[in-house]
PDB file of C-alpha atoms in Angstrom:
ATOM      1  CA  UNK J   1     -34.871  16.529  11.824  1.00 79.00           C
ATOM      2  CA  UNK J   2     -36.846  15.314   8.734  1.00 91.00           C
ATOM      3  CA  UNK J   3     -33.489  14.020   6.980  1.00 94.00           C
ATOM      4  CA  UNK J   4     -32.814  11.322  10.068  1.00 97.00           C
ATOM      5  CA  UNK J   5     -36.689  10.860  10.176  1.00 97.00           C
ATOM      6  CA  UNK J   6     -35.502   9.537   6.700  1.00 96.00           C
ATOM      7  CA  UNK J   7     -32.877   7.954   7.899  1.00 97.00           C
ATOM      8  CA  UNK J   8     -34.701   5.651  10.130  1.00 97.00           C
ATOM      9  CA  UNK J   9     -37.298   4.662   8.016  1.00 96.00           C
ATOM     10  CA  UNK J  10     -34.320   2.602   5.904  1.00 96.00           C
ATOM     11  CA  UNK J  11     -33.276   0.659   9.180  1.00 97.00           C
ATOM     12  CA  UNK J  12     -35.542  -2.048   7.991  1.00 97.00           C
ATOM     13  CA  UNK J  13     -34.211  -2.203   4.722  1.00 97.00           C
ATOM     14  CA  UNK J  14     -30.608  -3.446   7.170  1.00 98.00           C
ATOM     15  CA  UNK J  15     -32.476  -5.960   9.414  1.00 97.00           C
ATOM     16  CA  UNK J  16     -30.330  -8.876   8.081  1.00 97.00           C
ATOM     17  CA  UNK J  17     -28.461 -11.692   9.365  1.00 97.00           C
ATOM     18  CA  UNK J  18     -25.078 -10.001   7.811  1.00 97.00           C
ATOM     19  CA  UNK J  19     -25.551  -6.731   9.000  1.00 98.00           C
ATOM     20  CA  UNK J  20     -26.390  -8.587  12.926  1.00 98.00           C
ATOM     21  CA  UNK J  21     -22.558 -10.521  11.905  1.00 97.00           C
ATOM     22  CA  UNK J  22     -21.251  -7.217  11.628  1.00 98.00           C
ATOM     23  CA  UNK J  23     -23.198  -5.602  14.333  1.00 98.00           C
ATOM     24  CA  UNK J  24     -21.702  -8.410  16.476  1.00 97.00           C
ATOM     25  CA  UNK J  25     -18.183  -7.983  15.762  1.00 98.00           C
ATOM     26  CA  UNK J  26     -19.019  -4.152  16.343  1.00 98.00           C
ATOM     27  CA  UNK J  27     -19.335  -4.912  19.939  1.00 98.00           C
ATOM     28  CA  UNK J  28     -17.392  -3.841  22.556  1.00 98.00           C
ATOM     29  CA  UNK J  29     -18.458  -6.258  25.179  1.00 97.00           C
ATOM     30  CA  UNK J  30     -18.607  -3.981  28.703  1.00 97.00           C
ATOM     31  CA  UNK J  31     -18.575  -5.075  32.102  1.00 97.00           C
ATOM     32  CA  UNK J  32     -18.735  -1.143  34.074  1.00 97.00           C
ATOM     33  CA  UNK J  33     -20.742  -2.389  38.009  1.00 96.00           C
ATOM     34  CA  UNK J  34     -19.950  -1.423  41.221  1.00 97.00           C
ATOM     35  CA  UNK J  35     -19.596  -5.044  41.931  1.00 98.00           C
ATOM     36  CA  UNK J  36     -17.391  -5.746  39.203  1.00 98.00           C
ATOM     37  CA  UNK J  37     -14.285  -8.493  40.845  1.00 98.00           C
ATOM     38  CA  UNK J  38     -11.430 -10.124  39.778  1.00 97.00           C
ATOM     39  CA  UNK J  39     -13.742 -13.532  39.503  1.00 98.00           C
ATOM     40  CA  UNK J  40     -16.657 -11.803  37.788  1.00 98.00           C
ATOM     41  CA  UNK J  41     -14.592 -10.088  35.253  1.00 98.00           C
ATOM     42  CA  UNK J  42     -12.777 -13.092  34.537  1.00 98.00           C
ATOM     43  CA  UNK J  43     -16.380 -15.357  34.250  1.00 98.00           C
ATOM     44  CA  UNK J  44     -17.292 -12.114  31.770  1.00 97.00           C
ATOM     45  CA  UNK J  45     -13.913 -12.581  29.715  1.00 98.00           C
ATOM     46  CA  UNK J  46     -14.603 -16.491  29.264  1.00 98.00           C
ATOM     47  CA  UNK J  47     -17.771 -16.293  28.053  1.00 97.00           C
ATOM     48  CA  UNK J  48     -16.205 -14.575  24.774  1.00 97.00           C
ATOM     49  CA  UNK J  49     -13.687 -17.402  24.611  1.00 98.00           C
ATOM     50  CA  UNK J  50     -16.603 -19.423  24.723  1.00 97.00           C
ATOM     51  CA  UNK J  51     -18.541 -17.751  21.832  1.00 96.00           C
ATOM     52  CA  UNK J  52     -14.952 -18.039  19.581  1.00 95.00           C
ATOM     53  CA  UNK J  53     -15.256 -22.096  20.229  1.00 94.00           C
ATOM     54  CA  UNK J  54     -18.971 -22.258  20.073  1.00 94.00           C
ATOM     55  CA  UNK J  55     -19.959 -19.941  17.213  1.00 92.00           C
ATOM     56  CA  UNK J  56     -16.987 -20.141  14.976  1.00 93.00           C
ATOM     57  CA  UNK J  57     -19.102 -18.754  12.244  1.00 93.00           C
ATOM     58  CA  UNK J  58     -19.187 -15.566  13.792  1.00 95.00           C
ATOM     59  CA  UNK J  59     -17.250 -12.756  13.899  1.00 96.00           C
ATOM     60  CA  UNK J  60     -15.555 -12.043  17.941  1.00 96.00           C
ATOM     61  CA  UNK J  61     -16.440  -8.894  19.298  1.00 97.00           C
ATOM     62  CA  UNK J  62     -14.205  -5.742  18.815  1.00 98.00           C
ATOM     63  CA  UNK J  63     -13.079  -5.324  22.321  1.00 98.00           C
ATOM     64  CA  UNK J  64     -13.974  -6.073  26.071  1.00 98.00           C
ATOM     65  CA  UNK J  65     -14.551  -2.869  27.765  1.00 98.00           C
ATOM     66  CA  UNK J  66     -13.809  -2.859  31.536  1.00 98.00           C
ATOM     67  CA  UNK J  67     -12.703  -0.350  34.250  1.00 98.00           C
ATOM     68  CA  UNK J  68      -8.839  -0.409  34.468  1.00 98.00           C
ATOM     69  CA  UNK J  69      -8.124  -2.360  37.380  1.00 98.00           C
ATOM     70  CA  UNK J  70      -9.057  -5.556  35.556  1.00 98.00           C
ATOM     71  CA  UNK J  71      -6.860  -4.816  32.371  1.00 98.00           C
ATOM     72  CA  UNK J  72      -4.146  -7.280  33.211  1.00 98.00           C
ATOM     73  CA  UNK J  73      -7.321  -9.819  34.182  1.00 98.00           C
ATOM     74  CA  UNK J  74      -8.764 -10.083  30.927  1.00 98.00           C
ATOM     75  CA  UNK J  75      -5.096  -9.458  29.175  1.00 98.00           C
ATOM     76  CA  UNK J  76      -4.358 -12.954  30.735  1.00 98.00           C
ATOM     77  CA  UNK J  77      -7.612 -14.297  30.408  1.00 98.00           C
ATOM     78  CA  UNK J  78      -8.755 -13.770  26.884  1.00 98.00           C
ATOM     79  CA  UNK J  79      -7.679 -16.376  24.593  1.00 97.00           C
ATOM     80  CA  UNK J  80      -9.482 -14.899  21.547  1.00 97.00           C
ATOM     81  CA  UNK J  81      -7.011 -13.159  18.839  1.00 96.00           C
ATOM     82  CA  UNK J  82      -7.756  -9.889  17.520  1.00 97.00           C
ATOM     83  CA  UNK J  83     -10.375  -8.375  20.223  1.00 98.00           C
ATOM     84  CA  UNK J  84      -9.104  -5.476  22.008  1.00 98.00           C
ATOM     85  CA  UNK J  85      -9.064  -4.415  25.791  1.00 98.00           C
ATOM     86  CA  UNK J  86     -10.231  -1.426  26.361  1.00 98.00           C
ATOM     87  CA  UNK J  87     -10.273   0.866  29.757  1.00 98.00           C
ATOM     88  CA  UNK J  88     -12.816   3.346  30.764  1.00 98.00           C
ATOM     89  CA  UNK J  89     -10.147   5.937  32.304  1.00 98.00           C
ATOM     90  CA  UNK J  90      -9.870   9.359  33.791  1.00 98.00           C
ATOM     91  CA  UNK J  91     -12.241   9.166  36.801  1.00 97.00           C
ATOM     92  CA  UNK J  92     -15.347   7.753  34.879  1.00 98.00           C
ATOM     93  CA  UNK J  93     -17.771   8.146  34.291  1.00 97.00           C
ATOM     94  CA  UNK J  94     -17.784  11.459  36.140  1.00 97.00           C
ATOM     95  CA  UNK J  95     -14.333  13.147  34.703  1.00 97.00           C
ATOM     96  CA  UNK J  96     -14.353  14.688  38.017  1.00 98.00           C
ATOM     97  CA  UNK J  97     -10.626  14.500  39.428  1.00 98.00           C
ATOM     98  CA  UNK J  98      -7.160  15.774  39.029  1.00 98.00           C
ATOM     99  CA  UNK J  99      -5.739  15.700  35.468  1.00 97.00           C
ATOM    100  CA  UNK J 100      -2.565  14.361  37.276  1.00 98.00           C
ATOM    101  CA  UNK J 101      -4.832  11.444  38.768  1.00 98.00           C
ATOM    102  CA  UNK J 102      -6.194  11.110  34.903  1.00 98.00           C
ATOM    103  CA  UNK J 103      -3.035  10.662  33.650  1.00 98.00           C
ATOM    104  CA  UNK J 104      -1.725   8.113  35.905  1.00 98.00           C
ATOM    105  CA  UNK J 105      -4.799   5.987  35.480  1.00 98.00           C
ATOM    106  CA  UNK J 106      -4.246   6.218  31.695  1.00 98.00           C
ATOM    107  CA  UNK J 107      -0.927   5.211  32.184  1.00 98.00           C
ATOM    108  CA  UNK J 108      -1.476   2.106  34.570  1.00 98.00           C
ATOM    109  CA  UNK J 109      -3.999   0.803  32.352  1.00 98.00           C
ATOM    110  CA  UNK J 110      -1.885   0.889  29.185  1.00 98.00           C
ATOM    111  CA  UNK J 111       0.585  -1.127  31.324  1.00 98.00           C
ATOM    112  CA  UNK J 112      -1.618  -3.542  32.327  1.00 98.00           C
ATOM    113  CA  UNK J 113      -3.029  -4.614  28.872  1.00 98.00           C
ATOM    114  CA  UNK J 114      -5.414  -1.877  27.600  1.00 98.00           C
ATOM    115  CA  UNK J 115      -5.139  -1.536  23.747  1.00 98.00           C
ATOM    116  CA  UNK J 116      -7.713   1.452  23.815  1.00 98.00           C
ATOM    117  CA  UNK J 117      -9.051   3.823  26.390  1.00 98.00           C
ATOM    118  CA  UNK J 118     -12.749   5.680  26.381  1.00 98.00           C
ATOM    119  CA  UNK J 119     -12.512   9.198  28.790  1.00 98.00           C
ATOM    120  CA  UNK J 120     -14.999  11.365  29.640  1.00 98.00           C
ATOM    121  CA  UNK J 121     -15.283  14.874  28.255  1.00 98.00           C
ATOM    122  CA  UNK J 122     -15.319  17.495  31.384  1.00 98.00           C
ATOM    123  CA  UNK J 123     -18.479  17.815  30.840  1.00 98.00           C
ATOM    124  CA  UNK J 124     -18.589  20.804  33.988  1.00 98.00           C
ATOM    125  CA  UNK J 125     -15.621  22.753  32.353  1.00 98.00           C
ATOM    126  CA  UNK J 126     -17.567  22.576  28.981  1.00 98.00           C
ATOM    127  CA  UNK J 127     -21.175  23.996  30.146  1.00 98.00           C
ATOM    128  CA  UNK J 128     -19.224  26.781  32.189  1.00 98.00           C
ATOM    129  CA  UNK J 129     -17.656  27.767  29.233  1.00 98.00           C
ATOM    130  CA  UNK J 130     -14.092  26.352  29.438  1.00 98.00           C
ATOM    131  CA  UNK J 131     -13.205  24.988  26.181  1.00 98.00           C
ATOM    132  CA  UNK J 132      -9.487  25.575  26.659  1.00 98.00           C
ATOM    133  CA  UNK J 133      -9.661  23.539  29.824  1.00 98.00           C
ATOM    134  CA  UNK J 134     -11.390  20.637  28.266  1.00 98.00           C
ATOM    135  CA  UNK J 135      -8.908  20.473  24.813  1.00 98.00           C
ATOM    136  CA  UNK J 136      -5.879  20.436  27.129  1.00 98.00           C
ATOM    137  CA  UNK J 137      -7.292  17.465  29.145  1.00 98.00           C
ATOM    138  CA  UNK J 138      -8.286  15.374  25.895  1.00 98.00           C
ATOM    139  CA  UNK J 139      -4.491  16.272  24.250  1.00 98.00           C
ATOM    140  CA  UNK J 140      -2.916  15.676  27.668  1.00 98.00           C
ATOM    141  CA  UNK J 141      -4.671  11.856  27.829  1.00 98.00           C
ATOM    142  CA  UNK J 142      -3.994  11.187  24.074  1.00 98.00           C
ATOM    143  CA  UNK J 143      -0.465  11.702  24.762  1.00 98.00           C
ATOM    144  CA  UNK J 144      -0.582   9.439  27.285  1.00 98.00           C
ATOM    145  CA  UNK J 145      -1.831   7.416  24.742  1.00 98.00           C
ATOM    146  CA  UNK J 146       0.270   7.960  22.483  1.00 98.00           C
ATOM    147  CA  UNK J 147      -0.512   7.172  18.322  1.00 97.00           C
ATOM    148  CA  UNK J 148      -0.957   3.226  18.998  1.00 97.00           C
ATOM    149  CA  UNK J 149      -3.732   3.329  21.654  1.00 98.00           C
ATOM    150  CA  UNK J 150      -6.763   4.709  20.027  1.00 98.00           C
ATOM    151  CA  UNK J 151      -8.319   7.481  22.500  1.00 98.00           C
ATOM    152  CA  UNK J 152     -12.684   7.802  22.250  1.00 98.00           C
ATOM    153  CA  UNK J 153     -14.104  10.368  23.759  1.00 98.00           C
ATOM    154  CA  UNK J 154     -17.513  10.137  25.613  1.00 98.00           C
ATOM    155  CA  UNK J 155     -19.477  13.550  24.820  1.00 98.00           C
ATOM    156  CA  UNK J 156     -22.402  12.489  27.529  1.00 98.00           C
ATOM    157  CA  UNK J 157     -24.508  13.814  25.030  1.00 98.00           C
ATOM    158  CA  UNK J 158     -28.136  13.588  27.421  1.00 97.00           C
ATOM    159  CA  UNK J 159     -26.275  15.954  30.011  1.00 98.00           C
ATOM    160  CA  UNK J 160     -24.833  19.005  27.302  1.00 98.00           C
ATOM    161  CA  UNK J 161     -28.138  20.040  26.707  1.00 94.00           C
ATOM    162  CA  UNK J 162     -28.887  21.283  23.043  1.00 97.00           C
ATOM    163  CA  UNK J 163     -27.910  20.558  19.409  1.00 97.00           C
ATOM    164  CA  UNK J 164     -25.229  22.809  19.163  1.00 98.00           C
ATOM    165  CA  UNK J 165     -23.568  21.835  22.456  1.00 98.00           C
ATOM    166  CA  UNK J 166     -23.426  18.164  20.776  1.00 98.00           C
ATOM    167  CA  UNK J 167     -21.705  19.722  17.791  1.00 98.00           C
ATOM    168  CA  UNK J 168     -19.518  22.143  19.562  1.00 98.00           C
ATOM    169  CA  UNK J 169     -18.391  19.148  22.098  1.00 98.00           C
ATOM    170  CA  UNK J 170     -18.214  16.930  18.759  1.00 98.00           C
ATOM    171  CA  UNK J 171     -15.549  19.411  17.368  1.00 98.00           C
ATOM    172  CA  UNK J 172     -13.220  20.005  20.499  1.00 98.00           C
ATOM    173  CA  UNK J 173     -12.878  16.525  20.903  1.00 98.00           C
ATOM    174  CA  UNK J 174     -12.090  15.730  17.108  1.00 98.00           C
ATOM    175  CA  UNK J 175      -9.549  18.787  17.356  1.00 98.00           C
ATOM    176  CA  UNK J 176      -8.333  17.567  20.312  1.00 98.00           C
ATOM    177  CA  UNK J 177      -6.892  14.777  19.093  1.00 98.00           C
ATOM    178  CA  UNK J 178      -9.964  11.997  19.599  1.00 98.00           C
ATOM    179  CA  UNK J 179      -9.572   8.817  17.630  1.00 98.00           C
ATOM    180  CA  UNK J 180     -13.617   8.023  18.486  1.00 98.00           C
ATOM    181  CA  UNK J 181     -16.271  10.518  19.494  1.00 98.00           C
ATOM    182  CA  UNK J 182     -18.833   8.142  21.852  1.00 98.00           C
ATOM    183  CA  UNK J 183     -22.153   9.378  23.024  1.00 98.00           C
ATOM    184  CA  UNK J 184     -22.860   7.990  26.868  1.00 98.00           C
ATOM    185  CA  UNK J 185     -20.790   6.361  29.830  1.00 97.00           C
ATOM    186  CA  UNK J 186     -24.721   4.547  30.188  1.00 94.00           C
ATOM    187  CA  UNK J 187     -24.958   5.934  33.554  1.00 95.00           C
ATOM    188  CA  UNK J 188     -26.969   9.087  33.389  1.00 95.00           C
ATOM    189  CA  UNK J 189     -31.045   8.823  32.844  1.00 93.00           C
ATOM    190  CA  UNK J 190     -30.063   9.868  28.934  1.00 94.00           C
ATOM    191  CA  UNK J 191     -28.082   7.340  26.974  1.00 95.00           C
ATOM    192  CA  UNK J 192     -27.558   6.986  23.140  1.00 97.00           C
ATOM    193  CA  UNK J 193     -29.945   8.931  20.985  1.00 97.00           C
ATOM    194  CA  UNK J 194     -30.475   8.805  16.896  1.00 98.00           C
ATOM    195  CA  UNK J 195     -30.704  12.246  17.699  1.00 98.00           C
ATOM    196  CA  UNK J 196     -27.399  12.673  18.955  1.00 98.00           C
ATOM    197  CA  UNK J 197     -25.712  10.194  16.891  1.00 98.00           C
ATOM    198  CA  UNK J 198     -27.002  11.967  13.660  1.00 98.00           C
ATOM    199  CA  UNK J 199     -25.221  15.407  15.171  1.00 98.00           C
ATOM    200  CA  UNK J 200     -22.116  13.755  15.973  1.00 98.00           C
ATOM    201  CA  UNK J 201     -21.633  11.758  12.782  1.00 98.00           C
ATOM    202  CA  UNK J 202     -22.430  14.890  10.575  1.00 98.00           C
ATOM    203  CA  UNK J 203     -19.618  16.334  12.567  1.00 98.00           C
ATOM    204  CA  UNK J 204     -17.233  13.538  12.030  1.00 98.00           C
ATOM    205  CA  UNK J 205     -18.390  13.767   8.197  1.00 98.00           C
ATOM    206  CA  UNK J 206     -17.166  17.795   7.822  1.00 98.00           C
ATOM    207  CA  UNK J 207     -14.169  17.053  10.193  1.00 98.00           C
ATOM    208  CA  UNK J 208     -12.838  14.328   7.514  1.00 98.00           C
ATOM    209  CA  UNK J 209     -14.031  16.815   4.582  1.00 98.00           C
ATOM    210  CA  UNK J 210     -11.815  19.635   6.272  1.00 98.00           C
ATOM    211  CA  UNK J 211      -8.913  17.700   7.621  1.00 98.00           C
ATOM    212  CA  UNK J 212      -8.866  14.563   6.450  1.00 98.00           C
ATOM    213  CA  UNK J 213      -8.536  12.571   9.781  1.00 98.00           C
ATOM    214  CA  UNK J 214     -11.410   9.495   9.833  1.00 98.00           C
ATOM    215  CA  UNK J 215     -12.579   9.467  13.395  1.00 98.00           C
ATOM    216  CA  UNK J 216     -14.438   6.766  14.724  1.00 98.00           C
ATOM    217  CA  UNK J 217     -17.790   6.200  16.200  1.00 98.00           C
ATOM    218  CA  UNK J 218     -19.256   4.678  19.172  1.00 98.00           C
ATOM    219  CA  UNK J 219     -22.635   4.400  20.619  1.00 98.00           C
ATOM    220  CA  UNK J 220     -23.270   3.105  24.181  1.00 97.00           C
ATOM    221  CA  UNK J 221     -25.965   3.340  26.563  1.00 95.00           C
ATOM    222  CA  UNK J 222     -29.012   1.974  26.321  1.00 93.00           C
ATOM    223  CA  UNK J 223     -28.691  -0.384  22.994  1.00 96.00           C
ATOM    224  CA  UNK J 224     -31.160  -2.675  24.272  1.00 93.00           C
ATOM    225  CA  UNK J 225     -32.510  -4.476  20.895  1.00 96.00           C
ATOM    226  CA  UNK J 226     -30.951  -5.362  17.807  1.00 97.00           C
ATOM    227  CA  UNK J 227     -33.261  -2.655  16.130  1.00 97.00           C
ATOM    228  CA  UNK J 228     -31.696   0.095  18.187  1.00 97.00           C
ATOM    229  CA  UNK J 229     -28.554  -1.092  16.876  1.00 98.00           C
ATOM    230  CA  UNK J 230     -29.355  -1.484  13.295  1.00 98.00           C
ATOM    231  CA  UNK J 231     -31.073   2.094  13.464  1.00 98.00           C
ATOM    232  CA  UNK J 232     -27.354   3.537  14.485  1.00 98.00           C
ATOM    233  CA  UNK J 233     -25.999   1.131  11.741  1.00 98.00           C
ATOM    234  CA  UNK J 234     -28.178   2.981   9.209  1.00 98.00           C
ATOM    235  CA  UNK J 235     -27.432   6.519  10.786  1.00 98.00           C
ATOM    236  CA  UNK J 236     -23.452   5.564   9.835  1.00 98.00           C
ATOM    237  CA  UNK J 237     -24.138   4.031   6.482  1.00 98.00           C
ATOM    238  CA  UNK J 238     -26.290   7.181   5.072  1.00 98.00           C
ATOM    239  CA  UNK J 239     -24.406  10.411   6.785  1.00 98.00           C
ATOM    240  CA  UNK J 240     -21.171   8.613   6.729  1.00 98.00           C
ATOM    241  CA  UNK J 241     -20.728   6.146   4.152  1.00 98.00           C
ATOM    242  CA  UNK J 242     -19.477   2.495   3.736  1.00 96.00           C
ATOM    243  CA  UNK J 243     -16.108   3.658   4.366  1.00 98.00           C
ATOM    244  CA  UNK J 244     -17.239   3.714   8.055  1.00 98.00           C
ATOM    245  CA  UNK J 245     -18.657   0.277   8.381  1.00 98.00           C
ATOM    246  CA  UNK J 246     -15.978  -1.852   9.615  1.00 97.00           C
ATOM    247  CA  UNK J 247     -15.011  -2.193  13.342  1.00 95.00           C
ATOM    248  CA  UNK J 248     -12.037   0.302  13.405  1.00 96.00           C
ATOM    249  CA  UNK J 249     -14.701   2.935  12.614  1.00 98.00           C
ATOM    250  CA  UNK J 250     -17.758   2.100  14.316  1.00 98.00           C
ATOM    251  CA  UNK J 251     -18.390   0.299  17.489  1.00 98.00           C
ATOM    252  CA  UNK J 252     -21.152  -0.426  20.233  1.00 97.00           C
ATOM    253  CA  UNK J 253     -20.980   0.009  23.631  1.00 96.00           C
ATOM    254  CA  UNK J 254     -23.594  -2.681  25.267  1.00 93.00           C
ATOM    255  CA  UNK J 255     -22.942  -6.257  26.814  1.00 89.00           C
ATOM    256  CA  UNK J 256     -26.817  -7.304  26.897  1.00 91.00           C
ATOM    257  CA  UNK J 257     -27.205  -7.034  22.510  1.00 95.00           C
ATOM    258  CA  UNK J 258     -24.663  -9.908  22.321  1.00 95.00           C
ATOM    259  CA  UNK J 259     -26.867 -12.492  22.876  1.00 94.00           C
ATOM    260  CA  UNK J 260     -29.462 -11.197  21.096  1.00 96.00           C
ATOM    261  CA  UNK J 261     -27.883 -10.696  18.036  1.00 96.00           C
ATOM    262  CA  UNK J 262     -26.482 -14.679  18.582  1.00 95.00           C
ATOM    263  CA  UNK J 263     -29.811 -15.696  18.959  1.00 95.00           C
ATOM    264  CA  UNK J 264     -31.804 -13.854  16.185  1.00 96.00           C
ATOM    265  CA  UNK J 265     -28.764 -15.371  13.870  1.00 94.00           C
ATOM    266  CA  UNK J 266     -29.324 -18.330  14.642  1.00 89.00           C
ATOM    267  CA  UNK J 267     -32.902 -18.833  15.035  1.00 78.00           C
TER     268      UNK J 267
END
């Protein structure tokens, strides 16, 4: 891919302390561990009302991302206007369960407080072939959803195993009725690639040409430095345009890049 070799080569030219603001109110701050609690989640929720007292000159992050159990926690715990809650739903971050089960969990989350909700494509019905199976699931959660709660829809881009899977998955989901295409749940050995960002957001790039419809993006999984996050920045700002770079269009799956970016801002 000599074009996104290109591409990356002009992430220095964005390694500023505005582009880290933005980055930082790109975030969607994610608590997803096995030993996730109620007091955890709730420490985890404070420490953003912290950053809204203690860095006022900053931008809050876009959302806290947590499984949907703890919804109504950080509904009652965040005191910070404006950043969302959203719930990793649908049996994640396998997608392997029931639609009905799906659905319910969808449903109990909204209840509870979630303002947006990140499924998992079926990635086994896609690599066997399925496509009709994995379009009804995505329409089937997004009308659980409805038109207020934005749905994103994690490709798990490191398990579908070629270039043209990544665009074909990029495409059901869009037609589907996804309101954000992400790459990784963060739990498989393969997380976010420039690779597979570059696919996805030339996708998302023809899908507006053809219908019109701006669709979101989201990296997650393994945004470790603010470099890696810039370089996805940069991917967004050449295939897709300024239009994209605001937080309804583009967000970042990590918790650990918070404090970085607070850090290199400041220092």
């Amino acid at each position: 891919m000599e074009e996104l070799t290109n591409i990356i080569a002009k992430a220095s030219e964005n390694d500023t302390e505005d582009v880290k603001r933005f980055l930082f109110g790109s975030i969607e701050y994610t608590s997803l561990k096995c030993t996730d609690s109620e007091t955890s989640i709730m420490q985890f929720v404070e420490q953003v009302n912290r950053w809204d007292n203690e860095c006022p000159d900053l931008p809050h992050p876009a959302t806290i991302c947590v499984y949907p159990c703890f919804a109504e926690i950080v509904k009652d715990s965040l005191d910070v206007e404006g950043v969302g809650i959203a719930c990793v739903s649908g049996s994640f971050p396998s997608s392997q369960t029931f639609l009905e089960v799906k659905i319910a969990e969808t449903a109990l989350a909204i209840k509870d407080g979630a303002t947006e909700i990140d499924m998992v494509l079926p990635v086994g019905k896609f690599l066997s072939g399925d496509e009709e199976g994995v379009c009804d699931e995505i329409r089937e959660m997004k009308a659980v959803c409805g038109p207020e709660v934005p749905l994103k829809v994690i490709l798990e881009t490191g398990c579908l195993g070629s270039e043209e899977n990544i665009r074909k998955a990029s495409w059901l989901a869009m037609n589907s009725g996804a309101d954000y295409i992400k790459t990784s749940t963060g739990k498989e050995k393969i997380g976010a690639t420039p690779e597979a960002a570059y696919i996805m957001c030339q996708c998302i790039k023809e899908y507006y040409e053809k219908e019109g419809r701006m669709v979101g993006f989201k990296p997650a999984g393994g945004i470790n430095t603010s470099m890696d996050a810039i370089i996805y920045y940069t991917i967004v700002k050449e295939v897709l345009g300024k239009e994209w770079l605001n937080n309804r269009l583009f967000r970042l799956g990590t918790s650990r890049l918070a404090e970085i970016l607070i850090k290199e801002i400041r220092e």
